[in-house]
mmCIF file of C-alpha atoms in Angstrom:
data_model
loop_
_atom_site.group_PDB
_atom_site.id
_atom_site.type_symbol
_atom_site.label_atom_id
_atom_site.label_comp_id
_atom_site.label_asym_id
_atom_site.label_seq_id
_atom_site.Cartn_x
_atom_site.Cartn_y
_atom_site.Cartn_z
ATOM 1 C CA MET A 1 -34.609 48.798 13.007
ATOM 2 C CA LEU A 2 -31.479 47.119 11.685
ATOM 3 C CA SER A 3 -29.395 48.862 14.339
ATOM 4 C CA ARG A 4 -31.440 47.158 17.064
ATOM 5 C CA PHE A 5 -30.255 43.738 15.913
ATOM 6 C CA LEU A 6 -26.683 44.535 14.879
ATOM 7 C CA PRO A 7 -23.625 46.011 16.596
ATOM 8 C CA ALA A 8 -22.821 49.678 16.062
ATOM 9 C CA PRO A 9 -21.319 50.595 12.666
ATOM 10 C CA GLY A 10 -17.627 49.804 12.482
ATOM 11 C CA PRO A 11 -15.454 46.683 12.766
ATOM 12 C CA ALA A 12 -17.996 44.830 14.922
ATOM 13 C CA ARG A 13 -20.673 45.177 12.250
ATOM 14 C CA VAL A 14 -18.281 44.048 9.514
ATOM 15 C CA LEU A 15 -17.352 41.019 11.631
ATOM 16 C CA THR A 16 -21.053 40.256 11.952
ATOM 17 C CA GLY A 17 -21.481 40.427 8.168
ATOM 18 C CA ILE A 18 -18.523 38.097 7.675
ATOM 19 C CA THR A 19 -20.061 35.653 10.146
ATOM 20 C CA LEU A 20 -23.382 35.852 8.307
ATOM 21 C CA VAL A 21 -21.814 34.739 5.033
ATOM 22 C CA HIS A 22 -19.484 32.172 6.585
ATOM 23 C CA THR A 23 -22.151 30.394 8.637
ATOM 24 C CA LEU A 24 -24.579 30.362 5.714
ATOM 25 C CA GLY A 25 -22.202 28.031 3.906
ATOM 26 C CA GLN A 26 -21.538 26.097 7.102
ATOM 27 C CA GLY A 27 -25.244 25.518 7.724
ATOM 28 C CA LEU A 28 -25.695 24.234 4.189
ATOM 29 C CA TRP A 29 -22.669 21.962 4.332
ATOM 30 C CA MET A 30 -23.333 20.488 7.784
ATOM 31 C CA ALA A 31 -26.598 19.064 6.480
ATOM 32 C CA LEU A 32 -25.065 17.668 3.270
ATOM 33 C CA ASN A 33 -21.504 16.698 4.184
ATOM 34 C CA ALA A 34 -22.184 13.053 4.994
ATOM 35 C CA ILE A 35 -24.610 12.646 2.096
ATOM 36 C CA TYR A 36 -22.125 14.075 -0.405
ATOM 37 C CA ALA A 37 -19.327 11.815 0.838
ATOM 38 C CA THR A 38 -21.385 8.642 0.692
ATOM 39 C CA THR A 39 -23.588 9.385 -2.335
ATOM 40 C CA VAL A 40 -21.328 11.322 -4.704
ATOM 41 C CA LEU A 41 -17.849 10.205 -3.602
ATOM 42 C CA HIS A 42 -19.073 6.653 -2.830
ATOM 43 C CA LEU A 43 -17.288 6.430 0.510
ATOM 44 C CA SER A 44 -18.573 4.015 3.115
ATOM 45 C CA PRO A 45 -20.001 5.486 6.333
ATOM 46 C CA GLY A 46 -16.944 4.147 8.134
ATOM 47 C CA GLN A 47 -14.558 5.866 5.708
ATOM 48 C CA PHE A 48 -16.487 9.113 6.066
ATOM 49 C CA GLY A 49 -16.262 8.890 9.850
ATOM 50 C CA ILE A 50 -12.513 8.239 9.715
ATOM 51 C CA GLY A 51 -12.002 11.183 7.369
ATOM 52 C CA VAL A 52 -13.966 13.550 9.589
ATOM 53 C CA GLY A 53 -12.077 12.307 12.642
ATOM 54 C CA ILE A 54 -8.670 12.835 11.014
ATOM 55 C CA ALA A 55 -9.666 16.338 9.891
ATOM 56 C CA ALA A 56 -10.921 17.224 13.368
ATOM 57 C CA GLY A 57 -7.756 15.872 14.972
ATOM 58 C CA THR A 58 -5.606 17.867 12.565
ATOM 59 C CA ALA A 59 -7.504 21.072 13.307
ATOM 60 C CA LEU A 60 -7.180 20.405 17.019
ATOM 61 C CA ALA A 61 -3.421 19.801 16.827
ATOM 62 C CA VAL A 62 -2.650 23.036 14.970
ATOM 63 C CA SER A 63 -5.093 25.288 16.822
ATOM 64 C CA THR A 64 -2.511 26.828 19.164
ATOM 65 C CA PRO A 65 0.285 27.199 16.556
ATOM 66 C CA THR A 66 -2.045 28.853 14.035
ATOM 67 C CA GLY A 67 -3.214 31.221 16.760
ATOM 68 C CA HIS A 68 0.418 32.089 17.474
ATOM 69 C CA LEU A 69 0.900 32.696 13.753
ATOM 70 C CA ALA A 70 -2.004 35.158 13.866
ATOM 71 C CA ASP A 71 -0.237 37.026 16.679
ATOM 72 C CA ARG A 72 3.075 37.164 14.845
ATOM 73 C CA ILE A 73 1.993 38.224 11.349
ATOM 74 C CA GLY A 74 -1.386 39.794 12.153
ATOM 75 C CA PRO A 75 -4.777 38.085 12.406
ATOM 76 C CA ARG A 76 -6.265 39.837 9.380
ATOM 77 C CA SER A 77 -3.644 38.370 7.047
ATOM 78 C CA VAL A 78 -4.165 34.886 8.496
ATOM 79 C CA GLN A 79 -7.940 35.191 8.211
ATOM 80 C CA ILE A 80 -7.821 36.418 4.619
ATOM 81 C CA TRP A 81 -5.480 33.736 3.356
ATOM 82 C CA SER A 82 -7.064 30.907 5.319
ATOM 83 C CA PHE A 83 -10.515 31.722 3.933
ATOM 84 C CA ILE A 84 -9.159 32.157 0.423
ATOM 85 C CA ALA A 85 -7.379 28.801 0.730
ATOM 86 C CA LEU A 86 -10.597 27.148 1.935
ATOM 87 C CA GLY A 87 -12.298 28.146 -1.314
ATOM 88 C CA PRO A 88 -10.277 25.935 -3.688
ATOM 89 C CA LEU A 89 -9.789 23.296 -0.991
ATOM 90 C CA THR A 90 -13.559 22.951 -0.742
ATOM 91 C CA ALA A 91 -13.949 22.993 -4.527
ATOM 92 C CA ALA A 92 -11.377 20.178 -4.674
ATOM 93 C CA LEU A 93 -14.078 17.869 -3.308
ATOM 94 C CA LEU A 94 -15.661 18.083 -6.757
ATOM 95 C CA VAL A 95 -12.725 16.155 -8.270
ATOM 96 C CA VAL A 96 -11.757 13.890 -5.345
ATOM 97 C CA ASP A 97 -11.389 10.265 -6.393
ATOM 98 C CA GLY A 98 -11.141 7.752 -3.582
ATOM 99 C CA PHE A 99 -10.694 7.648 0.142
ATOM 100 C CA ALA A 100 -7.009 8.661 0.235
ATOM 101 C CA GLN A 101 -7.615 11.853 -1.737
ATOM 102 C CA TYR A 102 -10.624 12.665 0.433
ATOM 103 C CA VAL A 103 -8.589 12.354 3.629
ATOM 104 C CA ALA A 104 -5.808 14.514 2.172
ATOM 105 C CA VAL A 105 -8.221 17.289 1.164
ATOM 106 C CA VAL A 106 -10.211 17.406 4.408
ATOM 107 C CA SER A 107 -7.011 17.295 6.487
ATOM 108 C CA VAL A 108 -5.594 20.378 4.758
ATOM 109 C CA GLN A 109 -9.050 21.939 5.096
ATOM 110 C CA GLY A 110 -8.791 21.308 8.836
ATOM 111 C CA ILE A 111 -5.545 23.273 9.028
ATOM 112 C CA ALA A 112 -7.007 26.224 7.127
ATOM 113 C CA TYR A 113 -10.211 26.149 9.169
ATOM 114 C CA SER A 114 -8.266 26.103 12.428
ATOM 115 C CA ALA A 115 -6.222 29.111 11.285
ATOM 116 C CA SER A 116 -9.340 31.036 10.285
ATOM 117 C CA ARG A 117 -11.025 30.342 13.618
ATOM 118 C CA SER A 118 -8.049 31.457 15.703
ATOM 119 C CA ALA A 119 -7.621 34.558 13.560
ATOM 120 C CA ARG A 120 -11.310 35.529 13.823
ATOM 121 C CA MET A 121 -11.215 35.565 17.608
ATOM 122 C CA ALA A 122 -7.899 37.440 17.579
ATOM 123 C CA MET A 123 -9.563 39.993 15.279
ATOM 124 C CA VAL A 124 -12.344 40.472 17.829
ATOM 125 C CA ALA A 125 -9.747 40.985 20.557
ATOM 126 C CA GLY A 126 -7.709 43.362 18.406
ATOM 127 C CA LEU A 127 -10.497 45.519 16.980
ATOM 128 C CA VAL A 128 -13.022 45.651 19.820
ATOM 129 C CA PRO A 129 -12.460 47.330 23.199
ATOM 130 C CA PRO A 130 -12.230 44.835 26.093
ATOM 131 C CA GLU A 131 -15.548 45.925 27.600
ATOM 132 C CA GLN A 132 -17.381 45.181 24.331
ATOM 133 C CA ARG A 133 -15.776 41.904 23.234
ATOM 134 C CA VAL A 134 -18.248 39.538 24.864
ATOM 135 C CA SER A 135 -21.265 41.459 23.551
ATOM 136 C CA VAL A 136 -19.782 41.409 20.043
ATOM 137 C CA ARG A 137 -19.125 37.686 20.409
ATOM 138 C CA ALA A 138 -22.777 37.320 21.407
ATOM 139 C CA TYR A 139 -23.885 39.206 18.285
ATOM 140 C CA LEU A 140 -21.742 36.877 16.193
ATOM 141 C CA ARG A 141 -23.345 33.821 17.759
ATOM 142 C CA ALA A 142 -26.888 35.109 17.348
ATOM 143 C CA THR A 143 -26.183 36.017 13.718
ATOM 144 C CA GLY A 144 -24.558 32.657 13.141
ATOM 145 C CA ASN A 145 -27.622 30.807 14.456
ATOM 146 C CA VAL A 146 -29.890 32.649 12.044
ATOM 147 C CA SER A 147 -27.565 32.082 9.118
ATOM 148 C CA VAL A 148 -26.978 28.399 9.894
ATOM 149 C CA SER A 149 -30.755 27.891 9.967
ATOM 150 C CA VAL A 150 -31.097 29.519 6.548
ATOM 151 C CA GLY A 151 -28.283 27.338 5.216
ATOM 152 C CA ALA A 152 -29.963 24.231 6.599
ATOM 153 C CA ALA A 153 -33.208 25.255 4.894
ATOM 154 C CA LEU A 154 -31.350 25.594 1.585
ATOM 155 C CA ALA A 155 -29.895 22.147 2.173
ATOM 156 C CA GLY A 156 -33.418 20.817 2.639
ATOM 157 C CA MET A 157 -34.342 22.107 -0.806
ATOM 158 C CA LEU A 158 -31.310 20.408 -2.360
ATOM 159 C CA LEU A 159 -32.158 17.184 -0.538
ATOM 160 C CA ALA A 160 -35.631 17.360 -2.055
ATOM 161 C CA VAL A 161 -34.027 17.523 -5.505
ATOM 162 C CA ASP A 162 -31.712 14.625 -4.525
ATOM 163 C CA SER A 163 -29.350 14.681 -7.483
ATOM 164 C CA VAL A 164 -25.590 14.621 -7.916
ATOM 165 C CA GLY A 165 -25.767 17.996 -9.636
ATOM 166 C CA ALA A 166 -27.588 19.527 -6.655
ATOM 167 C CA TYR A 167 -25.006 18.201 -4.204
ATOM 168 C CA LYS A 168 -22.125 19.478 -6.345
ATOM 169 C CA LEU A 169 -23.851 22.859 -6.456
ATOM 170 C CA ALA A 170 -23.746 22.856 -2.637
ATOM 171 C CA VAL A 171 -19.973 22.279 -2.736
ATOM 172 C CA ALA A 172 -19.506 25.171 -5.141
ATOM 173 C CA PHE A 173 -21.728 27.417 -3.030
ATOM 174 C CA ASN A 174 -19.781 26.601 0.129
ATOM 175 C CA ALA A 175 -16.495 27.305 -1.648
ATOM 176 C CA ALA A 176 -17.882 30.661 -2.805
ATOM 177 C CA THR A 177 -18.843 31.648 0.749
ATOM 178 C CA TYR A 178 -15.257 31.055 1.884
ATOM 179 C CA LEU A 179 -13.868 33.241 -0.901
ATOM 180 C CA THR A 180 -16.442 35.920 -0.127
ATOM 181 C CA THR A 181 -15.580 35.980 3.570
ATOM 182 C CA GLY A 182 -11.892 36.287 2.676
ATOM 183 C CA LEU A 183 -12.618 39.303 0.491
ATOM 184 C CA LEU A 184 -14.944 40.860 3.089
ATOM 185 C CA THR A 185 -12.105 40.657 5.606
ATOM 186 C CA LEU A 186 -10.310 43.291 3.512
ATOM 187 C CA LEU A 187 -12.905 45.770 4.808
ATOM 188 C CA LEU A 188 -11.526 45.375 8.335
ATOM 189 C CA PRO A 189 -8.596 47.436 9.588
ATOM 190 C CA ALA A 190 -5.390 45.553 10.223
ATOM 191 C CA VAL A 191 -4.506 44.466 13.739
ATOM 192 C CA PRO A 192 -0.799 45.114 14.421
ATOM 193 C CA ALA A 193 1.393 42.034 14.475
ATOM 194 C CA GLN A 194 3.084 41.243 17.768
ATOM 195 C CA PRO A 195 6.887 41.138 17.789
ATOM 196 C CA ALA A 196 8.763 38.136 19.094
ATOM 197 C CA ARG A 197 9.364 38.220 22.829
ATOM 198 C CA PRO A 198 12.006 36.539 24.990
ATOM 199 C CA GLY A 199 11.083 33.155 26.328
ATOM 200 C CA PRO A 200 9.028 30.287 24.857
ATOM 201 C CA ALA A 201 6.771 31.087 21.927
ATOM 202 C CA LEU A 202 3.663 29.193 23.046
ATOM 203 C CA ILE A 203 3.308 30.731 26.487
ATOM 204 C CA VAL A 204 -0.296 29.568 26.815
ATOM 205 C CA LEU A 205 0.940 26.017 27.299
ATOM 206 C CA ARG A 206 2.636 27.156 30.536
ATOM 207 C CA ASP A 207 -0.366 29.077 31.843
ATOM 208 C CA ARG A 208 -1.806 26.449 34.183
ATOM 209 C CA PRO A 209 -4.833 28.444 35.417
ATOM 210 C CA TYR A 210 -5.854 29.138 31.824
ATOM 211 C CA LEU A 211 -5.406 25.510 30.833
ATOM 212 C CA THR A 212 -7.487 24.477 33.849
ATOM 213 C CA PHE A 213 -10.207 26.857 32.717
ATOM 214 C CA ILE A 214 -10.085 25.319 29.236
ATOM 215 C CA VAL A 215 -10.537 21.802 30.604
ATOM 216 C CA LEU A 216 -13.495 22.826 32.772
ATOM 217 C CA ASP A 217 -15.021 24.847 29.954
ATOM 218 C CA GLY A 218 -14.642 21.896 27.601
ATOM 219 C CA LEU A 219 -16.529 19.692 30.056
ATOM 220 C CA LEU A 220 -19.325 22.259 30.341
ATOM 221 C CA SER A 221 -19.470 22.670 26.571
ATOM 222 C CA MET A 222 -20.584 19.048 26.259
ATOM 223 C CA HIS A 223 -24.108 20.341 26.880
ATOM 224 C CA ASN A 224 -24.122 21.502 23.247
ATOM 225 C CA LEU A 225 -24.626 17.874 22.199
ATOM 226 C CA LEU A 226 -27.562 17.239 24.533
ATOM 227 C CA LEU A 227 -30.290 18.560 22.255
ATOM 228 C CA ASP A 228 -28.725 17.327 19.001
ATOM 229 C CA VAL A 229 -27.666 13.814 19.970
ATOM 230 C CA VAL A 230 -28.720 12.660 23.424
ATOM 231 C CA LEU A 231 -32.213 14.043 23.870
ATOM 232 C CA PRO A 232 -33.614 12.696 20.555
ATOM 233 C CA LEU A 233 -32.500 9.178 21.528
ATOM 234 C CA TRP A 234 -34.010 9.631 24.996
ATOM 235 C CA VAL A 235 -37.323 10.815 23.549
ATOM 236 C CA LEU A 236 -37.505 7.932 21.096
ATOM 237 C CA HIS A 237 -36.526 5.113 23.447
ATOM 238 C CA HIS A 238 -37.439 6.201 26.990
ATOM 239 C CA THR A 239 -40.479 8.492 26.806
ATOM 240 C CA HIS A 240 -44.012 8.495 25.448
ATOM 241 C CA ALA A 241 -43.635 12.021 24.041
ATOM 242 C CA PRO A 242 -44.480 12.525 20.344
ATOM 243 C CA ARG A 243 -41.520 12.552 18.002
ATOM 244 C CA TRP A 244 -42.278 16.039 16.696
ATOM 245 C CA ILE A 245 -41.312 17.404 20.119
ATOM 246 C CA ILE A 246 -37.647 16.990 19.093
ATOM 247 C CA ALA A 247 -38.062 19.509 16.268
ATOM 248 C CA ALA A 248 -40.001 21.844 18.577
ATOM 249 C CA ILE A 249 -37.178 21.760 21.123
ATOM 250 C CA LEU A 250 -34.510 22.536 18.520
ATOM 251 C CA PHE A 251 -36.614 25.370 17.096
ATOM 252 C CA THR A 252 -37.165 26.804 20.577
ATOM 253 C CA ASN A 253 -33.446 26.661 21.275
ATOM 254 C CA THR A 254 -32.512 28.455 18.055
ATOM 255 C CA VAL A 255 -35.058 31.238 18.540
ATOM 256 C CA ALA A 256 -34.114 31.746 22.186
ATOM 257 C CA VAL A 257 -30.406 32.019 21.380
ATOM 258 C CA VAL A 258 -31.085 34.600 18.673
ATOM 259 C CA LEU A 259 -33.342 36.687 20.936
ATOM 260 C CA LEU A 260 -31.530 36.351 24.276
ATOM 261 C CA GLN A 261 -27.818 35.731 23.688
ATOM 262 C CA VAL A 262 -26.799 39.404 23.461
ATOM 263 C CA ARG A 263 -28.771 40.305 26.585
ATOM 264 C CA ALA A 264 -27.368 37.321 28.490
ATOM 265 C CA ALA A 265 -23.835 38.455 27.687
ATOM 266 C CA ARG A 266 -24.163 41.813 29.436
ATOM 267 C CA GLY A 267 -21.868 42.282 32.391
ATOM 268 C CA THR A 268 -19.614 39.308 31.620
ATOM 269 C CA ASP A 269 -16.584 41.117 30.171
ATOM 270 C CA GLU A 270 -14.645 40.971 33.440
ATOM 271 C CA PRO A 271 -13.262 37.482 34.294
ATOM 272 C CA SER A 272 -14.763 37.194 37.792
ATOM 273 C CA ALA A 273 -18.222 38.194 36.573
ATOM 274 C CA ALA A 274 -17.811 35.815 33.630
ATOM 275 C CA ALA A 275 -16.973 32.952 36.015
ATOM 276 C CA ARG A 276 -20.140 33.662 38.001
ATOM 277 C CA ALA A 277 -22.149 33.654 34.765
ATOM 278 C CA SER A 278 -20.666 30.296 33.836
ATOM 279 C CA ARG A 279 -21.548 28.964 37.291
ATOM 280 C CA SER A 280 -25.158 30.146 37.040
ATOM 281 C CA GLY A 281 -25.369 28.690 33.544
ATOM 282 C CA SER A 282 -24.142 25.334 34.803
ATOM 283 C CA LEU A 283 -26.851 25.335 37.468
ATOM 284 C CA CYS A 284 -29.491 25.930 34.786
ATOM 285 C CA LEU A 285 -28.030 23.017 32.826
ATOM 286 C CA ALA A 286 -28.236 20.849 35.935
ATOM 287 C CA VAL A 287 -31.899 21.798 36.392
ATOM 288 C CA ALA A 288 -32.564 20.916 32.752
ATOM 289 C CA CYS A 289 -31.038 17.463 33.240
ATOM 290 C CA VAL A 290 -33.208 16.836 36.315
ATOM 291 C CA VAL A 291 -36.339 17.893 34.407
ATOM 292 C CA PHE A 292 -35.423 15.640 31.479
ATOM 293 C CA ALA A 293 -34.982 12.765 33.935
ATOM 294 C CA LEU A 294 -38.597 13.182 35.080
ATOM 295 C CA THR A 295 -39.950 12.501 31.581
ATOM 296 C CA GLY A 296 -39.116 8.793 31.636
ATOM 297 C CA GLY A 297 -42.337 6.803 31.921
ATOM 298 C CA ALA A 298 -44.587 9.902 32.130
ATOM 299 C CA SER A 299 -47.660 10.247 29.929
ATOM 300 C CA ALA A 300 -47.255 11.806 26.492
ATOM 301 C CA ALA A 301 -48.719 15.163 27.568
ATOM 302 C CA VAL A 302 -46.690 15.379 30.774
ATOM 303 C CA ALA A 303 -43.496 14.230 29.067
ATOM 304 C CA GLY A 304 -43.932 16.749 26.246
ATOM 305 C CA THR A 305 -44.524 19.593 28.693
ATOM 306 C CA LEU A 306 -41.537 18.645 30.835
ATOM 307 C CA LEU A 307 -39.308 18.344 27.774
ATOM 308 C CA LEU A 308 -40.166 21.905 26.725
ATOM 309 C CA VAL A 309 -39.588 23.174 30.280
ATOM 310 C CA GLY A 310 -36.242 21.387 30.357
ATOM 311 C CA ALA A 311 -35.348 22.845 26.956
ATOM 312 C CA LEU A 312 -35.992 26.360 28.263
ATOM 313 C CA ALA A 313 -33.787 25.713 31.312
ATOM 314 C CA HIS A 314 -31.141 24.299 28.990
ATOM 315 C CA VAL A 315 -31.083 27.310 26.673
ATOM 316 C CA LEU A 316 -30.852 29.703 29.635
ATOM 317 C CA GLY A 317 -27.868 27.711 30.848
ATOM 318 C CA GLU A 318 -26.411 27.610 27.345
ATOM 319 C CA ILE A 319 -26.458 31.364 26.756
ATOM 320 C CA ARG A 320 -25.126 32.205 30.226
ATOM 321 C CA GLN A 321 -22.398 29.572 30.079
ATOM 322 C CA SER A 322 -21.376 30.730 26.588
ATOM 323 C CA ALA A 323 -21.193 34.372 27.667
ATOM 324 C CA GLY A 324 -19.140 33.481 30.724
ATOM 325 C CA SER A 325 -16.851 31.310 28.631
ATOM 326 C CA TRP A 326 -16.117 34.160 26.202
ATOM 327 C CA GLY A 327 -15.533 36.627 29.021
ATOM 328 C CA MET A 328 -12.962 34.357 30.637
ATOM 329 C CA SER A 329 -11.252 33.434 27.365
ATOM 330 C CA PHE A 330 -10.670 37.082 26.462
ATOM 331 C CA GLY A 331 -10.175 38.465 29.973
ATOM 332 C CA LEU A 332 -7.596 35.916 31.124
ATOM 333 C CA ALA A 333 -5.472 36.192 27.972
ATOM 334 C CA PRO A 334 -2.654 38.739 27.620
ATOM 335 C CA GLU A 335 -3.261 41.253 24.847
ATOM 336 C CA HIS A 336 -0.049 40.386 23.018
ATOM 337 C CA ALA A 337 -1.004 36.697 22.710
ATOM 338 C CA GLN A 338 -4.749 36.707 22.066
ATOM 339 C CA GLY A 339 -4.328 34.588 18.927
ATOM 340 C CA GLN A 340 -2.642 31.622 20.577
ATOM 341 C CA TYR A 341 -4.866 31.906 23.649
ATOM 342 C CA GLN A 342 -8.066 31.929 21.570
ATOM 343 C CA GLY A 343 -6.776 29.054 19.479
ATOM 344 C CA THR A 344 -6.069 27.043 22.619
ATOM 345 C CA TYR A 345 -9.413 28.046 24.111
ATOM 346 C CA ALA A 346 -11.203 26.553 21.086
ATOM 347 C CA MET A 347 -9.525 23.221 21.782
ATOM 348 C CA GLY A 348 -11.548 22.794 24.983
ATOM 349 C CA ALA A 349 -14.859 22.909 23.148
ATOM 350 C CA ASP A 350 -13.472 20.646 20.409
ATOM 351 C CA LEU A 351 -12.452 18.029 22.951
ATOM 352 C CA GLY A 352 -15.844 18.320 24.628
ATOM 353 C CA LYS A 353 -17.561 17.668 21.306
ATOM 354 C CA MET A 354 -15.388 14.610 20.721
ATOM 355 C CA ILE A 355 -16.113 13.130 24.144
ATOM 356 C CA ALA A 356 -19.748 14.127 24.578
ATOM 357 C CA PRO A 357 -21.600 11.851 22.102
ATOM 358 C CA ALA A 358 -20.238 8.591 23.509
ATOM 359 C CA LEU A 359 -20.110 9.630 27.176
ATOM 360 C CA LEU A 360 -23.476 11.370 27.467
ATOM 361 C CA THR A 361 -25.287 8.782 25.368
ATOM 362 C CA TRP A 362 -23.827 6.010 27.549
ATOM 363 C CA LEU A 363 -24.968 7.797 30.700
ATOM 364 C CA VAL A 364 -28.518 8.475 29.532
ATOM 365 C CA ILE A 365 -29.392 5.550 27.286
ATOM 366 C CA GLN A 366 -27.692 2.877 29.398
ATOM 367 C CA HIS A 367 -28.532 4.247 32.859
ATOM 368 C CA GLY A 368 -31.721 6.249 32.298
ATOM 369 C CA THR A 369 -32.776 8.558 35.124
ATOM 370 C CA LEU A 370 -29.606 7.887 37.110
ATOM 371 C CA GLY A 371 -27.541 8.984 34.117
ATOM 372 C CA TRP A 372 -29.393 12.316 33.940
ATOM 373 C CA ILE A 373 -28.815 12.894 37.664
ATOM 374 C CA VAL A 374 -25.100 12.116 37.366
ATOM 375 C CA MET A 375 -24.913 14.536 34.456
ATOM 376 C CA ALA A 376 -26.710 17.238 36.459
ATOM 377 C CA VAL A 377 -24.314 16.848 39.384
ATOM 378 C CA GLY A 378 -21.347 16.916 37.016
ATOM 379 C CA PHE A 379 -22.397 20.172 35.345
ATOM 380 C CA ALA A 380 -23.096 21.816 38.710
ATOM 381 C CA LEU A 381 -19.720 20.799 40.178
ATOM 382 C CA VAL A 382 -17.735 21.910 37.142
ATOM 383 C CA GLY A 383 -19.507 25.264 37.091
ATOM 384 C CA ALA A 384 -18.956 25.731 40.816
ATOM 385 C CA ALA A 385 -15.199 25.354 40.302
ATOM 386 C CA MET A 386 -14.987 28.180 37.742
ATOM 387 C CA PRO A 387 -14.800 31.167 40.159
ATOM 388 C CA ALA A 388 -11.963 29.558 42.128
ATOM 389 C CA VAL A 389 -9.985 28.870 38.958
ATOM 390 C CA VAL A 390 -10.469 32.431 37.718
ATOM 391 C CA ASN A 391 -9.547 33.932 41.081
ATOM 392 C CA ARG A 392 -6.335 31.937 41.015
ATOM 393 C CA ALA A 393 -5.583 33.152 37.491
ATOM 394 C CA VAL A 394 -6.294 36.773 38.397
ATOM 395 C CA ARG A 395 -4.187 36.620 41.568
ATOM 396 C CA GLY A 396 -1.243 34.937 39.891
ATOM 397 C CA GLY A 397 -1.584 36.685 36.564
ATOM 398 C CA GLY A 398 -0.999 33.383 34.720
ATOM 399 C CA ALA A 399 2.218 32.212 33.163
ATOM 400 C CA ALA A 400 1.747 34.752 30.407
ATOM 401 C CA SER A 401 1.656 37.827 32.612
ATOM 402 C CA ASP A 402 5.436 38.083 32.413
ATOM 403 C CA PRO A 403 6.707 36.649 29.100
ATOM 404 C CA VAL A 404 10.350 37.039 30.125
ATOM 405 C CA ALA A 405 9.851 35.105 33.360
ATOM 406 C CA ALA A 406 7.889 32.463 31.515
#
């Protein structure tokens, strides 16, 4: 039975186990991060926001260089040491005193986290055959959703206790998960380091088709904030739907991703097929936005029903767009530079997450139904551009196809 829900024995299954442990700590900490900073460290909400922003900006800035480092010295070494470094860096939050120390710790954490993320995707590229990478990435996402949910449930128990000791226990637990994932990485075979090649080191920055893909993918990835940030505000202020529908929508999304993500990723390993999957996903997202727009002013029963229908359309778009995104990120990258390409690829989603809360909330809350329609058109147009971008990259081979020429 276990084999039905996990990849085949080997590196892919070990990667799944590592993800299980890593995201368990992440799920716990996401629910408690702000509370720990403001309650235990006595930071103001503004100081916490600044600290998180600086850490995110730091991680974003070093994403490509740390990916290049993974290529040059081997992604397993980078993953091991970045996770092991995150252990004491996380534990350092137990002794932080003041805003300046907090910013220093979370900024260095951002560097280590960025390195671990780039290395993990380079490990997938290095240990998994090209035709299986997207399906393995889908397994990792499904596993991560389950584990994050468990971590959030553990956080709920600690919130019920509501004591400084409980929150410090969460910090220690999160630090332990980082150390454990670092040690589990030792079970993976090493991926050979790539020797230096003539020409510029960061060739991804000269690969215009790939960078165009990243920008478009980052815009599409903004949909990840719809259910968490935008839709709850819409439900509360613009519909007559009961408030519990927000929790039902999030639960439906989590279950659907766990059950359907692997199946939705089939056939998206090749870049052109992945681009078509991203386009179909964007159309589903557009349909979801239109359905959400219809809930404004409807009765409670009608609004609740439409919200659930829209949530189903959204999750179908989410899993197809994600699968297509992974297929293009792996398929358009040269094998000798997967680390820096995957690190740069992650920047698109990061930028989308930074832009989405303010932009999408402004569209929906300030402009109501019109905002949803504009959003729907935007998703559809961005998705429609994906096949053309990929075809250009495949025809030209990208700047990285010939490192010497680059």
